PDB file of C-alpha atoms in Angstrom:
ATOM      1  CA  MET A   1     -85.997 -24.781 -97.944  1.00  0.00           C
ATOM      2  CA  ILE A   2     -83.891 -23.415 -95.110  1.00  0.00           C
ATOM      3  CA  ARG A   3     -86.681 -23.680 -92.548  1.00  0.00           C
ATOM      4  CA  ASN A   4     -87.246 -27.344 -93.333  1.00  0.00           C
ATOM      5  CA  ILE A   5     -83.519 -28.075 -93.141  1.00  0.00           C
ATOM      6  CA  ILE A   6     -83.253 -26.353 -89.741  1.00  0.00           C
ATOM      7  CA  ILE A   7     -86.253 -28.313 -88.413  1.00  0.00           C
ATOM      8  CA  TYR A   8     -84.769 -31.557 -89.665  1.00  0.00           C
ATOM      9  CA  LEU A   9     -81.341 -30.832 -88.153  1.00  0.00           C
ATOM     10  CA  CYS A  10     -82.957 -30.003 -84.819  1.00  0.00           C
ATOM     11  CA  LEU A  11     -84.908 -33.280 -84.951  1.00  0.00           C
ATOM     12  CA  LEU A  12     -81.786 -35.214 -85.925  1.00  0.00           C
ATOM     13  CA  THR A  13     -79.772 -33.636 -83.100  1.00  0.00           C
ATOM     14  CA  GLY A  14     -82.529 -34.374 -80.601  1.00  0.00           C
ATOM     15  CA  THR A  15     -82.786 -38.048 -81.521  1.00  0.00           C
ATOM     16  CA  PHE A  16     -78.993 -38.377 -81.526  1.00  0.00           C
ATOM     17  CA  LEU A  17     -78.689 -36.948 -77.996  1.00  0.00           C
ATOM     18  CA  PHE A  18     -81.608 -39.096 -76.913  1.00  0.00           C
ATOM     19  CA  SER A  19     -79.861 -42.219 -78.219  1.00  0.00           C
ATOM     20  CA  ILE A  20     -76.687 -41.317 -76.297  1.00  0.00           C
ATOM     21  CA  PHE A  21     -78.261 -40.551 -72.912  1.00  0.00           C
ATOM     22  CA  TYR A  22     -80.953 -43.189 -73.173  1.00  0.00           C
ATOM     23  CA  TYR A  23     -78.899 -46.073 -74.423  1.00  0.00           C
ATOM     24  CA  ALA A  24     -81.403 -48.639 -75.661  1.00  0.00           C
ATOM     25  CA  TRP A  25     -82.404 -50.304 -78.923  1.00  0.00           C
ATOM     26  CA  PHE A  26     -85.471 -48.093 -79.228  1.00  0.00           C
ATOM     27  CA  SER A  27     -83.498 -44.849 -79.122  1.00  0.00           C
ATOM     28  CA  TRP A  28     -81.045 -46.027 -81.787  1.00  0.00           C
ATOM     29  CA  PHE A  29     -83.888 -47.323 -83.962  1.00  0.00           C
ATOM     30  CA  LEU A  30     -85.554 -43.913 -83.728  1.00  0.00           C
ATOM     31  CA  PHE A  31     -82.292 -42.195 -84.653  1.00  0.00           C
ATOM     32  CA  LEU A  32     -81.813 -44.424 -87.721  1.00  0.00           C
ATOM     33  CA  MET A  33     -85.383 -43.744 -88.842  1.00  0.00           C
ATOM     34  CA  VAL A  34     -84.823 -39.997 -88.645  1.00  0.00           C
ATOM     35  CA  VAL A  35     -81.574 -40.384 -90.631  1.00  0.00           C
ATOM     36  CA  SER A  36     -83.335 -42.360 -93.365  1.00  0.00           C
ATOM     37  CA  ILE A  37     -86.343 -40.020 -93.770  1.00  0.00           C
ATOM     38  CA  PRO A  38     -84.618 -37.539 -96.202  1.00  0.00           C
ATOM     39  CA  ILE A  39     -83.272 -40.425 -98.280  1.00  0.00           C
ATOM     40  CA  ILE A  40     -86.695 -42.027 -98.543  1.00  0.00           C
ATOM     41  CA  SER A  41     -88.269 -38.662 -99.373  1.00  0.00           C
ATOM     42  CA  LEU A  42     -85.707 -38.054-102.119  1.00  0.00           C
ATOM     43  CA  LEU A  43     -86.150 -41.516-103.629  1.00  0.00           C
ATOM     44  CA  LEU A  44     -89.940 -41.147-103.701  1.00  0.00           C
ATOM     45  CA  SER A  45     -89.854 -37.575-105.045  1.00  0.00           C
ATOM     46  CA  LEU A  46     -87.021 -37.801-107.560  1.00  0.00           C
ATOM     47  CA  PRO A  47     -89.070 -39.245-110.483  1.00  0.00           C
ATOM     48  CA  PHE A  48     -91.698 -36.498-110.084  1.00  0.00           C
ATOM     49  CA  MET A  49     -89.003 -33.827-109.714  1.00  0.00           C
ATOM     50  CA  ILE A  50     -87.295 -34.909-112.938  1.00  0.00           C
ATOM     51  CA  ARG A  51     -90.596 -35.067-114.781  1.00  0.00           C
ATOM     52  CA  SER A  52     -91.523 -31.591-113.590  1.00  0.00           C
ATOM     53  CA  VAL A  53     -88.225 -30.176-114.868  1.00  0.00           C
ATOM     54  CA  ARG A  54     -88.747 -31.816-118.264  1.00  0.00           C
ATOM     55  CA  SER A  55     -92.293 -30.489-118.537  1.00  0.00           C
ATOM     56  CA  ASP A  56     -91.039 -26.945-119.292  1.00  0.00           C
ATOM     57  CA  ILE A  57     -93.058 -24.961-116.778  1.00  0.00           C
ATOM     58  CA  GLU A  58     -94.007 -21.493-118.053  1.00  0.00           C
ATOM     59  CA  ILE A  59     -95.720 -18.375-116.727  1.00  0.00           C
ATOM     60  CA  PHE A  60     -98.137 -16.189-118.653  1.00  0.00           C
ATOM     61  CA  ALA A  61    -100.600 -13.353-118.089  1.00  0.00           C
ATOM     62  CA  LYS A  62    -103.060 -11.140-119.968  1.00  0.00           C
ATOM     63  CA  ASN A  63    -101.603  -8.725-122.512  1.00  0.00           C
ATOM     64  CA  ASN A  64    -103.763  -5.823-121.333  1.00  0.00           C
ATOM     65  CA  VAL A  65    -105.143  -4.999-117.900  1.00  0.00           C
ATOM     66  CA  TYR A  66    -106.557  -1.829-116.367  1.00  0.00           C
ATOM     67  CA  VAL A  67    -104.793  -0.111-113.509  1.00  0.00           C
ATOM     68  CA  LYS A  68    -105.707  -1.359-109.987  1.00  0.00           C
ATOM     69  CA  ASP A  69    -107.923  -4.120-111.383  1.00  0.00           C
ATOM     70  CA  ASP A  70    -107.563  -7.758-110.342  1.00  0.00           C
ATOM     71  CA  PHE A  71    -104.501  -9.244-112.018  1.00  0.00           C
ATOM     72  CA  TYR A  72    -103.513 -12.903-112.238  1.00  0.00           C
ATOM     73  CA  ILE A  73    -100.401 -14.829-113.204  1.00  0.00           C
ATOM     74  CA  ALA A  74    -100.868 -18.357-114.535  1.00  0.00           C
ATOM     75  CA  ILE A  75     -98.353 -21.188-114.268  1.00  0.00           C
ATOM     76  CA  SER A  76     -98.589 -24.290-116.399  1.00  0.00           C
ATOM     77  CA  GLY A  77     -96.584 -27.026-118.072  1.00  0.00           C
ATOM     78  CA  LYS A  78     -96.271 -26.755-121.839  1.00  0.00           C
ATOM     79  CA  LYS A  79     -97.526 -30.285-122.418  1.00  0.00           C
ATOM     80  CA  LYS A  80    -100.807 -29.439-120.650  1.00  0.00           C
ATOM     81  CA  LYS A  81    -100.892 -32.862-118.929  1.00  0.00           C
ATOM     82  CA  PRO A  82    -101.494 -33.544-115.216  1.00  0.00           C
ATOM     83  CA  LEU A  83     -98.216 -32.897-113.451  1.00  0.00           C
ATOM     84  CA  PHE A  84     -97.390 -33.719-109.836  1.00  0.00           C
ATOM     85  CA  CYS A  85     -94.975 -31.353-108.108  1.00  0.00           C
ATOM     86  CA  PRO A  86     -93.871 -32.386-104.609  1.00  0.00           C
ATOM     87  CA  MET A  87     -93.027 -28.759-103.871  1.00  0.00           C
ATOM     88  CA  LEU A  88     -92.510 -25.901-106.337  1.00  0.00           C
ATOM     89  CA  THR A  89     -91.215 -22.394-105.582  1.00  0.00           C
ATOM     90  CA  LEU A  90     -90.901 -19.593-108.148  1.00  0.00           C
ATOM     91  CA  ASN A  91     -89.339 -16.179-107.567  1.00  0.00           C
ATOM     92  CA  ILE A  92     -91.002 -13.782-109.997  1.00  0.00           C
ATOM     93  CA  LYS A  93     -89.739 -10.273-110.696  1.00  0.00           C
ATOM     94  CA  SER A  94     -91.992  -7.666-112.263  1.00  0.00           C
ATOM     95  CA  THR A  95     -90.498  -4.429-113.606  1.00  0.00           C
ATOM     96  CA  ASN A  96     -92.650  -1.503-114.663  1.00  0.00           C
ATOM     97  CA  LEU A  97     -90.586  -0.196-117.568  1.00  0.00           C
ATOM     98  CA  THR A  98     -92.444   3.120-117.437  1.00  0.00           C
ATOM     99  CA  THR A  99     -92.036   3.968-113.738  1.00  0.00           C
ATOM    100  CA  ASN A 100     -88.885   1.861-113.121  1.00  0.00           C
ATOM    101  CA  LEU A 101     -90.568   0.231-110.120  1.00  0.00           C
ATOM    102  CA  CYS A 102     -89.764  -3.407-109.348  1.00  0.00           C
ATOM    103  CA  LYS A 103     -91.661  -5.952-107.281  1.00  0.00           C
ATOM    104  CA  ASN A 104     -90.681  -9.475-106.290  1.00  0.00           C
ATOM    105  CA  ILE A 105     -93.259 -12.186-105.687  1.00  0.00           C
ATOM    106  CA  LYS A 106     -92.683 -15.723-104.433  1.00  0.00           C
ATOM    107  CA  ILE A 107     -95.139 -18.389-105.524  1.00  0.00           C
ATOM    108  CA  ARG A 108     -95.279 -21.754-103.771  1.00  0.00           C
ATOM    109  CA  PHE A 109     -97.269 -24.788-104.822  1.00  0.00           C
ATOM    110  CA  SER A 110     -97.492 -28.423-103.795  1.00  0.00           C
ATOM    111  CA  GLY A 111     -99.813 -30.816-105.556  1.00  0.00           C
ATOM    112  CA  THR A 112    -100.916 -31.813-109.032  1.00  0.00           C
ATOM    113  CA  PHE A 113    -101.263 -29.516-112.033  1.00  0.00           C
ATOM    114  CA  THR A 114    -104.551 -30.574-113.567  1.00  0.00           C
ATOM    115  CA  LYS A 115    -105.005 -27.109-115.088  1.00  0.00           C
ATOM    116  CA  PRO A 116    -102.991 -23.858-115.056  1.00  0.00           C
ATOM    117  CA  LEU A 117    -102.173 -22.629-111.562  1.00  0.00           C
ATOM    118  CA  ILE A 118    -103.594 -19.139-111.013  1.00  0.00           C
ATOM    119  CA  ARG A 119    -102.138 -16.647-108.536  1.00  0.00           C
ATOM    120  CA  GLN A 120    -103.578 -13.187-107.879  1.00  0.00           C
ATOM    121  CA  CYS A 121    -100.955 -10.405-107.980  1.00  0.00           C
ATOM    122  CA  ASN A 122    -102.832  -7.094-107.721  1.00  0.00           C
ATOM    123  CA  SER A 123     -99.764  -5.286-106.383  1.00  0.00           C
ATOM    124  CA  LEU A 124     -98.209  -5.348-109.860  1.00  0.00           C
ATOM    125  CA  THR A 125    -100.872  -3.119-111.438  1.00  0.00           C
ATOM    126  CA  GLN A 126    -100.857  -0.149-109.069  1.00  0.00           C
ATOM    127  CA  HIS A 127     -99.529   2.200-111.777  1.00  0.00           C
ATOM    128  CA  CYS A 128     -99.950   2.536-115.528  1.00  0.00           C
ATOM    129  CA  GLY A 129     -97.081   1.287-117.638  1.00  0.00           C
ATOM    130  CA  GLN A 130     -95.509  -1.634-119.428  1.00  0.00           C
ATOM    131  CA  LEU A 131     -94.789  -4.613-117.170  1.00  0.00           C
ATOM    132  CA  ASP A 132     -91.973  -7.052-117.847  1.00  0.00           C
ATOM    133  CA  ILE A 133     -92.693 -10.198-115.820  1.00  0.00           C
ATOM    134  CA  VAL A 134     -89.984 -12.839-115.636  1.00  0.00           C
ATOM    135  CA  CYS A 135     -89.163 -15.760-113.373  1.00  0.00           C
ATOM    136  CA  LYS A 136     -85.773 -15.059-111.789  1.00  0.00           C
ATOM    137  CA  ASN A 137     -85.339 -18.603-110.551  1.00  0.00           C
ATOM    138  CA  GLY A 138     -87.335 -21.628-109.521  1.00  0.00           C
ATOM    139  CA  LYS A 139     -86.780 -24.813-107.561  1.00  0.00           C
ATOM    140  CA  ILE A 140     -88.550 -28.155-107.359  1.00  0.00           C
ATOM    141  CA  TYR A 141     -88.100 -29.729-103.916  1.00  0.00           C
ATOM    142  CA  ASP A 142     -88.658 -33.195-102.605  1.00  0.00           C
ATOM    143  CA  MET A 143     -91.575 -33.886-100.267  1.00  0.00           C
ATOM    144  CA  LEU A 144     -89.649 -32.726 -97.200  1.00  0.00           C
ATOM    145  CA  GLY A 145     -88.385 -29.562 -98.881  1.00  0.00           C
ATOM    146  CA  ILE A 146     -84.708 -30.394 -98.281  1.00  0.00           C
ATOM    147  CA  PHE A 147     -83.324 -31.440-101.677  1.00  0.00           C
ATOM    148  CA  PHE A 148     -84.151 -29.525-104.849  1.00  0.00           C
ATOM    149  CA  ILE A 149     -83.539 -29.294-108.584  1.00  0.00           C
ATOM    150  CA  PRO A 150     -83.226 -25.760-110.038  1.00  0.00           C
ATOM    151  CA  ILE A 151     -85.371 -24.814-113.014  1.00  0.00           C
ATOM    152  CA  ARG A 152     -85.135 -21.851-115.361  1.00  0.00           C
ATOM    153  CA  ILE A 153     -87.991 -20.101-117.113  1.00  0.00           C
ATOM    154  CA  LYS A 154     -86.607 -17.744-119.733  1.00  0.00           C
ATOM    155  CA  LYS A 155     -89.909 -16.608-121.219  1.00  0.00           C
ATOM    156  CA  HIS A 156     -90.973 -13.033-120.429  1.00  0.00           C
ATOM    157  CA  SER A 157     -94.574 -11.903-120.145  1.00  0.00           C
ATOM    158  CA  PHE A 158     -95.261  -8.334-121.216  1.00  0.00           C
ATOM    159  CA  VAL A 159     -98.385  -6.718-119.810  1.00  0.00           C
ATOM    160  CA  ARG A 160     -99.768  -3.310-120.738  1.00  0.00           C
ATOM    161  CA  VAL A 161    -101.394  -1.634-117.712  1.00  0.00           C
ATOM    162  CA  LEU A 162    -103.928   0.802-119.146  1.00  0.00           C
ATOM    163  CA  PRO A 163    -105.603   3.719-117.348  1.00  0.00           C
ATOM    164  CA  LYS A 164    -109.277   3.957-116.589  1.00  0.00           C
ATOM    165  CA  SER A 165    -110.812   6.880-118.449  1.00  0.00           C
ATOM    166  CA  GLN A 166    -111.254  10.049-116.433  1.00  0.00           C
ATOM    167  CA  LYS A 167    -113.218  12.918-117.921  1.00  0.00           C
ATOM    168  CA  PRO A 168    -111.388  16.256-117.735  1.00  0.00           C
ATOM    169  CA  GLU A 169    -113.234  19.360-116.649  1.00  0.00           C
ATOM    170  CA  ILE A 170    -112.720  20.867-120.107  1.00  0.00           C
ATOM    171  CA  ILE A 171    -112.865  18.689-123.218  1.00  0.00           C
ATOM    172  CA  PRO A 172    -112.283  19.696-126.860  1.00  0.00           C
ATOM    173  CA  ASP A 173    -115.251  21.142-128.704  1.00  0.00           C
ATOM    174  CA  SER A 174    -115.680  18.851-131.691  1.00  0.00           C
ATOM    175  CA  SER A 175    -117.541  21.585-133.585  1.00  0.00           C
ATOM    176  CA  ASN A 176    -114.257  23.518-133.862  1.00  0.00           C
ATOM    177  CA  PHE A 177    -112.690  20.764-135.908  1.00  0.00           C
ATOM    178  CA  THR A 178    -114.575  21.290-139.153  1.00  0.00           C
ATOM    179  CA  VAL A 179    -113.773  21.400-142.850  1.00  0.00           C
ATOM    180  CA  THR A 180    -111.880  24.603-143.630  1.00  0.00           C
ATOM    181  CA  GLY A 181    -111.564  23.951-147.370  1.00  0.00           C
ATOM    182  CA  TYR A 182    -110.805  21.393-150.039  1.00  0.00           C
ATOM    183  CA  LYS A 183    -107.699  20.371-151.939  1.00  0.00           C
ATOM    184  CA  PRO A 184    -107.201  18.194-155.031  1.00  0.00           C
ATOM    185  CA  LYS A 185    -106.971  14.495-154.371  1.00  0.00           C
ATOM    186  CA  PRO A 186    -103.739  13.046-155.836  1.00  0.00           C
ATOM    187  CA  VAL A 187    -105.282   9.795-157.103  1.00  0.00           C
ATOM    188  CA  GLY A 188    -108.613   8.019-157.147  1.00  0.00           C
ATOM    189  CA  ASN A 189    -112.214   9.149-157.164  1.00  0.00           C
ATOM    190  CA  SER A 190    -114.104  11.218-154.636  1.00  0.00           C
ATOM    191  CA  GLU A 191    -117.712  12.190-154.020  1.00  0.00           C
ATOM    192  CA  ILE A 192    -116.494  15.768-153.610  1.00  0.00           C
ATOM    193  CA  TYR A 193    -115.195  17.430-156.758  1.00  0.00           C
ATOM    194  CA  GLU A 194    -115.033  20.726-158.611  1.00  0.00           C
ATOM    195  CA  LEU A 195    -115.591  21.402-162.309  1.00  0.00           C
ATOM    196  CA  ARG A 196    -112.951  22.874-164.593  1.00  0.00           C
ATOM    197  CA  GLU A 197    -111.919  22.858-168.238  1.00  0.00           C
ATOM    198  CA  TYR A 198    -110.087  19.880-169.677  1.00  0.00           C
ATOM    199  CA  ARG A 199    -106.288  19.985-169.506  1.00  0.00           C
ATOM    200  CA  HIS A 200    -103.805  17.907-171.430  1.00  0.00           C
ATOM    201  CA  GLY A 201    -103.143  14.699-169.523  1.00  0.00           C
ATOM    202  CA  ASP A 202    -106.500  14.542-167.738  1.00  0.00           C
ATOM    203  CA  SER A 203    -108.147  11.133-167.677  1.00  0.00           C
ATOM    204  CA  LEU A 204    -111.193  10.735-169.873  1.00  0.00           C
ATOM    205  CA  ARG A 205    -112.852   8.937-166.959  1.00  0.00           C
ATOM    206  CA  ASN A 206    -113.172  12.270-165.175  1.00  0.00           C
ATOM    207  CA  VAL A 207    -114.913  14.027-168.074  1.00  0.00           C
ATOM    208  CA  HIS A 208    -118.396  15.273-167.221  1.00  0.00           C
ATOM    209  CA  TRP A 209    -120.015  14.203-170.514  1.00  0.00           C
ATOM    210  CA  LYS A 210    -123.489  15.571-169.875  1.00  0.00           C
ATOM    211  CA  LEU A 211    -122.193  19.030-169.049  1.00  0.00           C
ATOM    212  CA  SER A 212    -119.623  18.900-171.839  1.00  0.00           C
ATOM    213  CA  SER A 213    -122.355  18.131-174.377  1.00  0.00           C
ATOM    214  CA  LYS A 214    -124.004  21.446-173.506  1.00  0.00           C
ATOM    215  CA  SER A 215    -120.850  23.453-174.039  1.00  0.00           C
ATOM    216  CA  ASP A 216    -118.150  23.674-176.666  1.00  0.00           C
ATOM    217  CA  ASP A 217    -115.354  22.553-174.301  1.00  0.00           C
ATOM    218  CA  LEU A 218    -114.705  19.395-172.328  1.00  0.00           C
ATOM    219  CA  ILE A 219    -115.492  19.746-168.629  1.00  0.00           C
ATOM    220  CA  VAL A 220    -113.781  17.442-166.149  1.00  0.00           C
ATOM    221  CA  LYS A 221    -114.497  16.610-162.510  1.00  0.00           C
ATOM    222  CA  GLU A 222    -111.461  17.133-160.285  1.00  0.00           C
ATOM    223  CA  PRO A 223    -111.709  14.959-157.118  1.00  0.00           C
ATOM    224  CA  ASN A 224    -111.139  16.851-153.896  1.00  0.00           C
ATOM    225  CA  VAL A 225    -110.584  15.917-150.277  1.00  0.00           C
ATOM    226  CA  PRO A 226    -111.570  18.086-147.329  1.00  0.00           C
ATOM    227  CA  ILE A 227    -109.013  20.056-145.330  1.00  0.00           C
ATOM    228  CA  ILE A 228    -109.825  19.475-141.671  1.00  0.00           C
ATOM    229  CA  LYS A 229    -108.494  21.561-138.815  1.00  0.00           C
ATOM    230  CA  ASN A 230    -107.628  18.895-136.309  1.00  0.00           C
ATOM    231  CA  CYS A 231    -106.643  18.556-132.669  1.00  0.00           C
ATOM    232  CA  LEU A 232    -103.150  17.803-131.386  1.00  0.00           C
ATOM    233  CA  ILE A 233    -103.286  16.297-127.886  1.00  0.00           C
ATOM    234  CA  MET A 234    -100.202  17.051-125.810  1.00  0.00           C
ATOM    235  CA  PRO A 235     -99.843  15.074-122.538  1.00  0.00           C
ATOM    236  CA  PHE A 236     -97.338  16.482-120.030  1.00  0.00           C
ATOM    237  CA  LEU A 237     -95.689  13.619-118.148  1.00  0.00           C
ATOM    238  CA  GLY A 238     -93.205  13.831-115.294  1.00  0.00           C
ATOM    239  CA  ASP A 239     -91.373  11.559-112.884  1.00  0.00           C
ATOM    240  CA  ASN A 240     -94.222  11.093-110.406  1.00  0.00           C
ATOM    241  CA  ALA A 241     -96.090   7.836-111.115  1.00  0.00           C
ATOM    242  CA  ASP A 242     -99.305   8.968-109.379  1.00  0.00           C
ATOM    243  CA  GLU A 243     -99.471  12.210-111.372  1.00  0.00           C
ATOM    244  CA  ASN A 244     -98.724  10.380-114.617  1.00  0.00           C
ATOM    245  CA  ASP A 245    -101.625   8.014-113.893  1.00  0.00           C
ATOM    246  CA  VAL A 246    -103.943  11.039-113.839  1.00  0.00           C
ATOM    247  CA  VAL A 247    -102.551  12.293-117.161  1.00  0.00           C
ATOM    248  CA  PHE A 248    -102.940   8.860-118.739  1.00  0.00           C
ATOM    249  CA  ALA A 249    -106.539   8.601-117.500  1.00  0.00           C
ATOM    250  CA  LYS A 250    -107.504  11.981-119.012  1.00  0.00           C
ATOM    251  CA  LEU A 251    -105.605  11.159-122.189  1.00  0.00           C
ATOM    252  CA  MET A 252    -107.523   7.908-122.632  1.00  0.00           C
ATOM    253  CA  TYR A 253    -110.853   9.701-122.283  1.00  0.00           C
ATOM    254  CA  VAL A 254    -109.951  12.487-124.737  1.00  0.00           C
ATOM    255  CA  CYS A 255    -108.625  10.089-127.394  1.00  0.00           C
ATOM    256  CA  ARG A 256    -111.793   7.988-127.285  1.00  0.00           C
ATOM    257  CA  TYR A 257    -113.968  11.106-127.269  1.00  0.00           C
ATOM    258  CA  MET A 258    -112.265  12.553-130.367  1.00  0.00           C
ATOM    259  CA  ILE A 259    -112.501   9.276-132.283  1.00  0.00           C
ATOM    260  CA  LYS A 260    -116.199   9.016-131.502  1.00  0.00           C
ATOM    261  CA  SER A 261    -116.843  12.670-132.345  1.00  0.00           C
ATOM    262  CA  ILE A 262    -114.855  13.277-135.550  1.00  0.00           C
ATOM    263  CA  GLY A 263    -113.232   9.920-136.295  1.00  0.00           C
ATOM    264  CA  ILE A 264    -109.604  11.003-135.964  1.00  0.00           C
ATOM    265  CA  CYS A 265    -107.188  12.825-133.694  1.00  0.00           C
ATOM    266  CA  PHE A 266    -103.467  13.298-133.258  1.00  0.00           C
ATOM    267  CA  ALA A 267    -101.469  12.927-130.057  1.00  0.00           C
ATOM    268  CA  CYS A 268     -97.820  13.619-129.236  1.00  0.00           C
ATOM    269  CA  ASP A 269     -95.321  11.108-127.936  1.00  0.00           C
ATOM    270  CA  ARG A 270     -92.800  12.092-125.249  1.00  0.00           C
ATOM    271  CA  ASN A 271     -90.597  13.741-127.893  1.00  0.00           C
ATOM    272  CA  GLY A 272     -93.379  15.803-129.465  1.00  0.00           C
ATOM    273  CA  ASN A 273     -93.867  13.633-132.554  1.00  0.00           C
ATOM    274  CA  PRO A 274     -97.512  13.119-133.613  1.00  0.00           C
ATOM    275  CA  PHE A 275     -99.391   9.824-133.666  1.00  0.00           C
ATOM    276  CA  GLU A 276    -102.418   9.405-135.924  1.00  0.00           C
ATOM    277  CA  ILE A 277    -105.253   7.802-133.972  1.00  0.00           C
ATOM    278  CA  ARG A 278    -108.348   6.449-135.713  1.00  0.00           C
ATOM    279  CA  CYS A 279    -109.403   3.395-133.680  1.00  0.00           C
ATOM    280  CA  GLU A 280    -108.999   1.644-130.329  1.00  0.00           C
ATOM    281  CA  ASN A 281    -106.013  -0.333-131.561  1.00  0.00           C
ATOM    282  CA  ASP A 282    -104.244   2.924-132.460  1.00  0.00           C
ATOM    283  CA  ILE A 283    -104.835   4.098-128.886  1.00  0.00           C
ATOM    284  CA  LEU A 284    -103.201   0.951-127.507  1.00  0.00           C
ATOM    285  CA  ASN A 285    -100.195   1.375-129.790  1.00  0.00           C
ATOM    286  CA  TYR A 286     -99.938   5.026-128.796  1.00  0.00           C
ATOM    287  CA  PHE A 287     -99.925   4.191-125.087  1.00  0.00           C
ATOM    288  CA  SER A 288     -97.240   1.578-125.679  1.00  0.00           C
ATOM    289  CA  ALA A 289     -95.113   4.256-127.319  1.00  0.00           C
ATOM    290  CA  LEU A 290     -95.617   6.523-124.297  1.00  0.00           C
ATOM    291  CA  TYR A 291     -94.831   3.702-121.869  1.00  0.00           C
ATOM    292  CA  LEU A 292     -91.632   2.652-123.645  1.00  0.00           C
ATOM    293  CA  ASN A 293     -90.657   6.139-124.846  1.00  0.00           C
ATOM    294  CA  THR A 294     -90.520   5.163-128.517  1.00  0.00           C
ATOM    295  CA  GLU A 295     -90.894   7.694-131.320  1.00  0.00           C
ATOM    296  CA  SER A 296     -93.635   7.862-133.912  1.00  0.00           C
ATOM    297  CA  SER A 297     -92.796   7.224-137.562  1.00  0.00           C
ATOM    298  CA  PHE A 298     -95.854   9.217-138.694  1.00  0.00           C
ATOM    299  CA  VAL A 299     -95.094  12.484-140.503  1.00  0.00           C
ATOM    300  CA  ALA A 300     -97.589  15.345-140.463  1.00  0.00           C
ATOM    301  CA  ASP A 301     -97.594  19.124-140.554  1.00  0.00           C
ATOM    302  CA  THR A 302     -99.134  20.105-137.227  1.00  0.00           C
ATOM    303  CA  ASN A 303     -98.535  23.852-137.425  1.00  0.00           C
ATOM    304  CA  ASN A 304    -102.213  24.599-138.057  1.00  0.00           C
ATOM    305  CA  PHE A 305    -103.489  22.136-135.474  1.00  0.00           C
ATOM    306  CA  GLN A 306    -105.249  23.259-132.326  1.00  0.00           C
ATOM    307  CA  HIS A 307    -103.176  22.231-129.313  1.00  0.00           C
ATOM    308  CA  TYR A 308    -104.868  20.559-126.370  1.00  0.00           C
ATOM    309  CA  SER A 309    -102.582  20.146-123.360  1.00  0.00           C
ATOM    310  CA  ILE A 310    -103.226  17.738-120.510  1.00  0.00           C
ATOM    311  CA  PHE A 311    -101.729  18.290-117.059  1.00  0.00           C
ATOM    312  CA  ALA A 312    -102.004  16.398-113.788  1.00  0.00           C
ATOM    313  CA  ASP A 313    -101.612  19.212-111.269  1.00  0.00           C
ATOM    314  CA  ARG A 314    -104.949  20.885-112.003  1.00  0.00           C
ATOM    315  CA  GLU A 315    -108.453  19.853-112.944  1.00  0.00           C
ATOM    316  CA  GLU A 316    -108.817  21.861-116.124  1.00  0.00           C
ATOM    317  CA  VAL A 317    -107.126  21.081-119.412  1.00  0.00           C
ATOM    318  CA  ASP A 318    -105.491  24.027-121.128  1.00  0.00           C
ATOM    319  CA  LEU A 319    -106.539  24.958-124.635  1.00  0.00           C
ATOM    320  CA  LEU A 320    -103.874  26.872-126.524  1.00  0.00           C
TER     321      LEU A 320
END
């Protein structure tokens, strides 16, 4: 490191001047000792430095973390064996792909890796979004911190920073999303069905034999599925990271509320395409799409859906 080199050069210059003005065996012996210190340090450290480089040091972190919670980055060798590092420095860059905010963190360590090295980095999770954490460069120094061997860590760690649920002032009324009718089910059986006369091509499995025995015609059961008027959640996101955090927090609450209430809901991505959400994993995938601005491949007719818009600049949520 530069500081260590400057200190050593100052010490070397001081002993050299001392040996000139105080001409004696002791002064020259001291000067030669100072000259030999970096060489001795390098010779003692070099085997450990080479071993550390060959151990393939990697960084990793949790896949999901909530905004402004404690966040840790772990550093470890792939072989998971005790590893002595005379002095290790890593320059880590974290980019929030959602807010386009970057942070640089320098991690220093000197000692033995008996287990993964943990470093707390709470500053990386100040806003919701998708984090891309990568080590820009790293160096393994000798014991004096003068000589070094560069190392490269190409592996990226992707972290999803999720919002903490915040209840809006107005939430959807689940009683409004009820069955408005029934339609024939294309294939398979159903507990819901209607009775009609037999048509050519109908499966004999669907014949209602008891009822048919009481009439002159065959009666079949036609499976039906309910037509549900559903909710389309529309988050309005902008360029302000703080305001978007509020929208994400309300969105998380509403999605979980709708799943618990009626078992399903639909939410728009940034381009207005609907996502079908039925479980917690669907919510995580939906937030990833919002963070990375990817489009949904789900196709649905949302013309008859009730729109539920979420904003950040006011407490209430607009129902349209």
